[in-house]
Short mmCIF file of C-alpha atoms in Angstrom, two decimals:
data_model
loop_
_atom_site.label_atom_id
_atom_site.label_comp_id
_atom_site.label_asym_id
_atom_site.label_seq_id
_atom_site.Cartn_x
_atom_site.Cartn_y
_atom_site.Cartn_z
CA MET A 38 100.11 101.74 -3.12
CA LEU A 39 101.91 98.55 -4.03
CA TRP A 40 101.97 99.31 -7.77
CA LEU A 41 103.88 102.53 -7.06
CA LEU A 42 106.58 100.59 -5.19
CA VAL A 43 106.87 98.21 -8.15
CA VAL A 44 107.21 101.13 -10.59
CA PHE A 45 109.86 102.71 -8.37
CA THR A 46 111.77 99.41 -8.40
CA MET A 47 111.55 99.30 -12.21
CA ALA A 48 113.09 102.77 -12.43
CA ASP A 49 115.78 101.93 -9.89
CA ILE A 50 116.88 98.81 -11.78
CA SER A 51 116.79 100.56 -15.15
CA ASP A 52 118.93 103.40 -13.88
CA GLN A 53 121.61 101.44 -12.03
CA TYR A 54 122.06 97.88 -13.22
CA PHE A 55 124.64 96.74 -15.76
CA GLY A 56 126.80 93.68 -16.39
CA TRP A 57 128.86 94.03 -13.20
CA TRP A 58 125.78 93.09 -11.16
CA GLU A 59 125.78 89.71 -12.89
CA ASP A 60 129.43 89.22 -11.94
CA LEU A 61 128.67 90.24 -8.36
CA PHE A 62 125.55 88.13 -7.85
CA GLY A 63 126.36 85.31 -10.24
CA GLY A 64 123.61 85.62 -12.83
CA SER A 65 120.91 87.72 -14.41
CA MET A 66 118.61 90.04 -12.50
CA GLN A 67 116.04 87.26 -12.21
CA GLY A 68 116.40 86.91 -8.46
CA PHE A 69 120.07 87.92 -8.27
CA GLY A 70 121.39 84.68 -9.69
CA GLY A 71 118.25 82.56 -9.53
CA SER A 72 117.64 82.72 -13.26
CA SER A 73 117.11 79.84 -15.65
CA LEU A 74 120.28 80.51 -17.66
CA LYS A 75 122.37 77.36 -17.49
CA TYR A 76 125.72 79.15 -17.32
CA ASP A 77 124.86 81.44 -14.43
CA ALA A 78 127.76 81.32 -11.98
CA GLY A 79 127.70 81.67 -8.24
CA PRO A 80 127.99 85.03 -6.45
CA ASP A 81 131.43 86.68 -6.42
CA PRO A 82 131.76 89.44 -3.80
CA ASN A 83 135.29 90.11 -5.14
CA ALA A 84 134.06 91.03 -8.66
CA LEU A 85 136.01 94.06 -9.84
CA TRP A 86 133.93 97.13 -10.59
CA PRO A 87 132.96 98.05 -13.29
CA GLY A 88 134.02 94.87 -15.07
CA LEU A 89 133.50 94.85 -18.84
CA SER A 90 130.55 97.25 -18.47
CA ARG A 91 128.45 95.31 -20.94
CA PRO A 92 124.67 95.72 -20.72
CA GLY A 93 123.10 93.73 -17.93
CA LEU A 94 120.37 91.12 -18.18
CA TRP A 95 117.72 93.16 -16.40
CA VAL A 96 115.24 94.16 -19.12
CA SER A 97 113.21 90.95 -18.96
CA HIS A 98 112.94 91.31 -15.18
CA VAL A 99 111.73 94.91 -15.51
CA SER A 100 109.16 93.81 -18.11
CA GLU A 101 107.83 91.24 -15.62
CA LEU A 102 107.63 93.91 -12.94
CA GLY A 103 105.71 96.05 -15.40
CA ALA A 104 103.17 93.26 -15.80
CA VAL A 105 102.88 93.09 -12.01
CA ALA A 106 102.34 96.85 -11.79
CA ARG A 107 99.66 96.63 -14.45
CA SER A 108 97.85 93.92 -12.50
CA TYR A 109 97.46 96.44 -9.65
CA SER A 110 96.50 99.38 -11.84
CA ALA A 111 94.75 99.09 -15.20
CA ASN A 112 95.08 102.86 -15.73
CA SER A 113 97.75 103.03 -18.45
CA HIS A 114 98.24 106.77 -17.83
CA ILE A 115 100.01 106.10 -14.54
CA LEU A 116 102.07 103.13 -15.76
CA PRO A 117 105.51 103.40 -17.37
CA PRO A 118 105.11 103.67 -21.17
CA ILE A 119 107.78 101.02 -21.78
CA PHE A 120 106.84 97.55 -23.07
CA ASP A 121 103.68 98.97 -24.70
CA ASN A 122 102.44 100.36 -21.40
CA CYS A 123 103.53 97.25 -19.53
CA THR A 124 101.49 94.87 -21.69
CA LYS A 125 104.44 92.87 -23.06
CA VAL A 126 106.99 90.66 -21.32
CA LEU A 127 110.45 89.95 -22.71
CA LEU A 128 111.74 86.40 -22.29
CA LEU A 129 115.06 86.14 -20.49
CA GLU A 130 116.40 83.75 -23.14
CA HIS A 131 115.61 86.27 -25.88
CA GLU A 132 117.25 89.07 -23.92
CA ASP A 133 120.35 86.96 -23.37
CA GLU A 134 120.71 86.02 -27.05
CA ALA A 135 120.10 89.62 -28.13
CA ARG A 136 122.70 90.93 -25.68
CA ASN A 137 125.25 88.42 -26.96
CA LEU A 138 124.66 89.48 -30.58
CA TYR A 139 124.97 93.14 -29.64
CA TRP A 140 128.17 92.58 -27.69
CA GLN A 141 129.76 90.64 -30.53
CA VAL A 142 129.15 93.64 -32.78
CA ILE A 143 130.41 96.12 -30.18
CA THR A 144 133.61 94.19 -29.48
CA ALA A 145 134.37 93.91 -33.22
CA THR A 146 134.41 90.12 -33.30
CA VAL A 147 132.53 90.37 -36.62
CA SER A 148 134.10 92.24 -39.54
CA SER A 149 131.59 91.87 -42.39
CA ASP A 150 129.23 94.86 -42.68
CA GLU A 151 126.50 92.64 -44.08
CA THR A 152 126.84 90.22 -41.17
CA ILE A 153 126.82 93.08 -38.66
CA ILE A 154 123.59 94.44 -40.11
CA GLU A 155 121.99 90.99 -40.01
CA MET A 156 123.11 90.42 -36.42
CA LEU A 157 121.75 93.77 -35.26
CA GLN A 158 118.45 93.16 -37.04
CA HIS A 159 118.13 89.79 -35.32
CA CYS A 160 119.10 91.39 -32.01
CA ILE A 161 116.26 93.88 -32.42
CA ARG A 162 113.77 91.15 -33.30
CA LEU A 163 114.69 89.33 -30.09
CA ASN A 164 114.66 92.45 -27.91
CA PRO A 165 112.83 95.36 -29.56
CA TRP A 166 112.60 97.36 -26.34
CA VAL A 167 116.07 98.93 -26.05
CA PHE A 168 117.42 101.67 -28.31
CA GLU A 169 121.18 101.08 -28.55
CA PRO A 170 121.08 98.24 -31.13
CA ARG A 171 118.92 100.47 -33.34
CA ILE A 172 121.50 103.25 -33.08
CA MET A 173 124.27 100.89 -34.13
CA LEU A 174 122.10 99.60 -36.98
CA ALA A 175 121.25 103.13 -38.13
CA GLN A 176 124.95 103.94 -38.36
CA LYS A 177 125.74 100.82 -40.39
CA LEU A 178 122.79 101.50 -42.70
CA LEU A 179 123.98 105.07 -43.19
CA GLN A 180 127.42 103.79 -44.12
CA ALA A 181 125.72 101.63 -46.75
CA ASN A 182 123.74 104.67 -48.07
CA MET A 183 120.47 103.03 -46.99
CA PHE A 184 119.03 106.36 -45.86
CA GLU A 185 115.34 105.53 -45.45
CA GLU A 186 116.08 102.42 -43.42
CA ALA A 187 118.60 104.32 -41.29
CA GLN A 188 116.12 107.11 -40.65
CA ALA A 189 113.46 104.62 -39.54
CA GLU A 190 115.83 102.98 -37.04
CA ALA A 191 117.02 106.34 -35.70
CA GLU A 192 113.44 107.55 -35.30
CA ARG A 193 112.46 104.44 -33.37
CA ALA A 194 115.59 104.80 -31.22
CA LEU A 195 114.60 108.38 -30.39
CA GLU A 196 111.10 107.20 -29.45
CA LEU A 197 112.53 104.54 -27.14
CA GLU A 198 114.93 107.04 -25.59
CA GLU A 199 111.98 109.26 -24.74
CA LEU A 200 110.15 106.33 -23.17
CA TRP A 201 113.08 105.07 -21.07
CA GLY A 202 115.15 108.05 -19.97
CA PHE A 203 117.92 105.55 -19.08
CA PRO A 204 120.51 103.76 -21.21
CA TRP A 205 120.65 99.98 -21.43
CA ASP A 206 124.31 100.19 -22.48
CA LYS A 207 125.74 102.26 -19.64
CA ARG A 208 129.22 102.71 -21.10
CA LEU A 209 127.97 106.17 -22.06
CA GLY A 210 125.49 108.50 -20.40
CA PHE A 211 121.93 108.88 -21.66
CA GLU A 212 122.55 112.35 -23.09
CA ALA A 213 125.43 111.07 -25.21
CA TRP A 214 123.26 108.34 -26.73
CA VAL A 215 120.51 110.85 -27.53
CA ALA A 216 122.95 113.30 -29.13
CA TRP A 217 124.49 110.62 -31.38
CA THR A 218 121.04 109.36 -32.38
CA ARG A 219 120.03 112.88 -33.41
CA VAL A 220 123.18 113.21 -35.50
CA LEU A 221 122.41 109.95 -37.30
CA HIS A 222 118.78 110.90 -37.80
CA GLN A 223 119.73 114.25 -39.31
CA ARG A 224 122.20 112.68 -41.71
CA ALA A 225 119.68 110.04 -42.77
CA GLN A 226 116.93 112.61 -43.22
CA GLU A 227 119.16 114.81 -45.37
CA LYS A 228 120.62 111.78 -47.19
CA LEU A 229 124.17 112.80 -46.38
CA PRO A 230 126.73 110.12 -47.30
CA TRP A 231 128.99 108.84 -44.56
CA PRO A 232 132.30 110.76 -44.47
CA LYS A 233 135.45 109.25 -45.93
CA SER A 234 137.60 111.15 -43.43
CA SER A 235 137.76 110.34 -39.72
CA TRP A 236 138.14 114.07 -39.03
CA GLU A 237 134.71 114.69 -40.53
CA VAL A 238 133.19 112.11 -38.18
CA ILE A 239 134.88 113.74 -35.19
CA ASN A 240 133.35 117.06 -36.27
CA PHE A 241 129.79 115.75 -36.13
CA GLY A 242 127.88 118.01 -33.79
CA LEU A 243 125.54 120.39 -35.56
CA VAL A 244 122.07 119.04 -34.94
CA LYS A 245 119.19 120.96 -36.49
#
């Protein structure tokens, strides 16, 4: 069945691809460099692995493959549950802008907590399908004692983690992302203020 091959390809891309593939092939996953992003470079077979290990631009491509799979099988029970059971497609331009916002936050090029929260919220509006920006946002909201908002973001992150089973940001393994999300969710649920001591943060680990 052709739809099964498409679904297998979706899983393969989601599991393996990250920013180094863009360095290697000279662009996003839209045809290994054949994307519409104006700054896509040419292929570089000498690209050093793993590069910066930033998230890759593959989510929009996988969403398009999901739409293809759905065109072959209308039975939502045998389609991946991501992208609302493959009914939504993410624009590459939105994914690119969202990834840039996320990476600015991750690389600490922005220092204002308020600006970081706004950037992550905009990132999520552009690409609501990945969980890592929600985890970062939940942590910043917790640090601002915004417990209900933090809990909502952590809960949605946990839902997305269950749907994907793979990380978008592959600097850490999937299990590590899930564990940290559970820690944040617990603290938000119990309205525990963020520690003042770095040692207390290091000792996070009890998850009820």
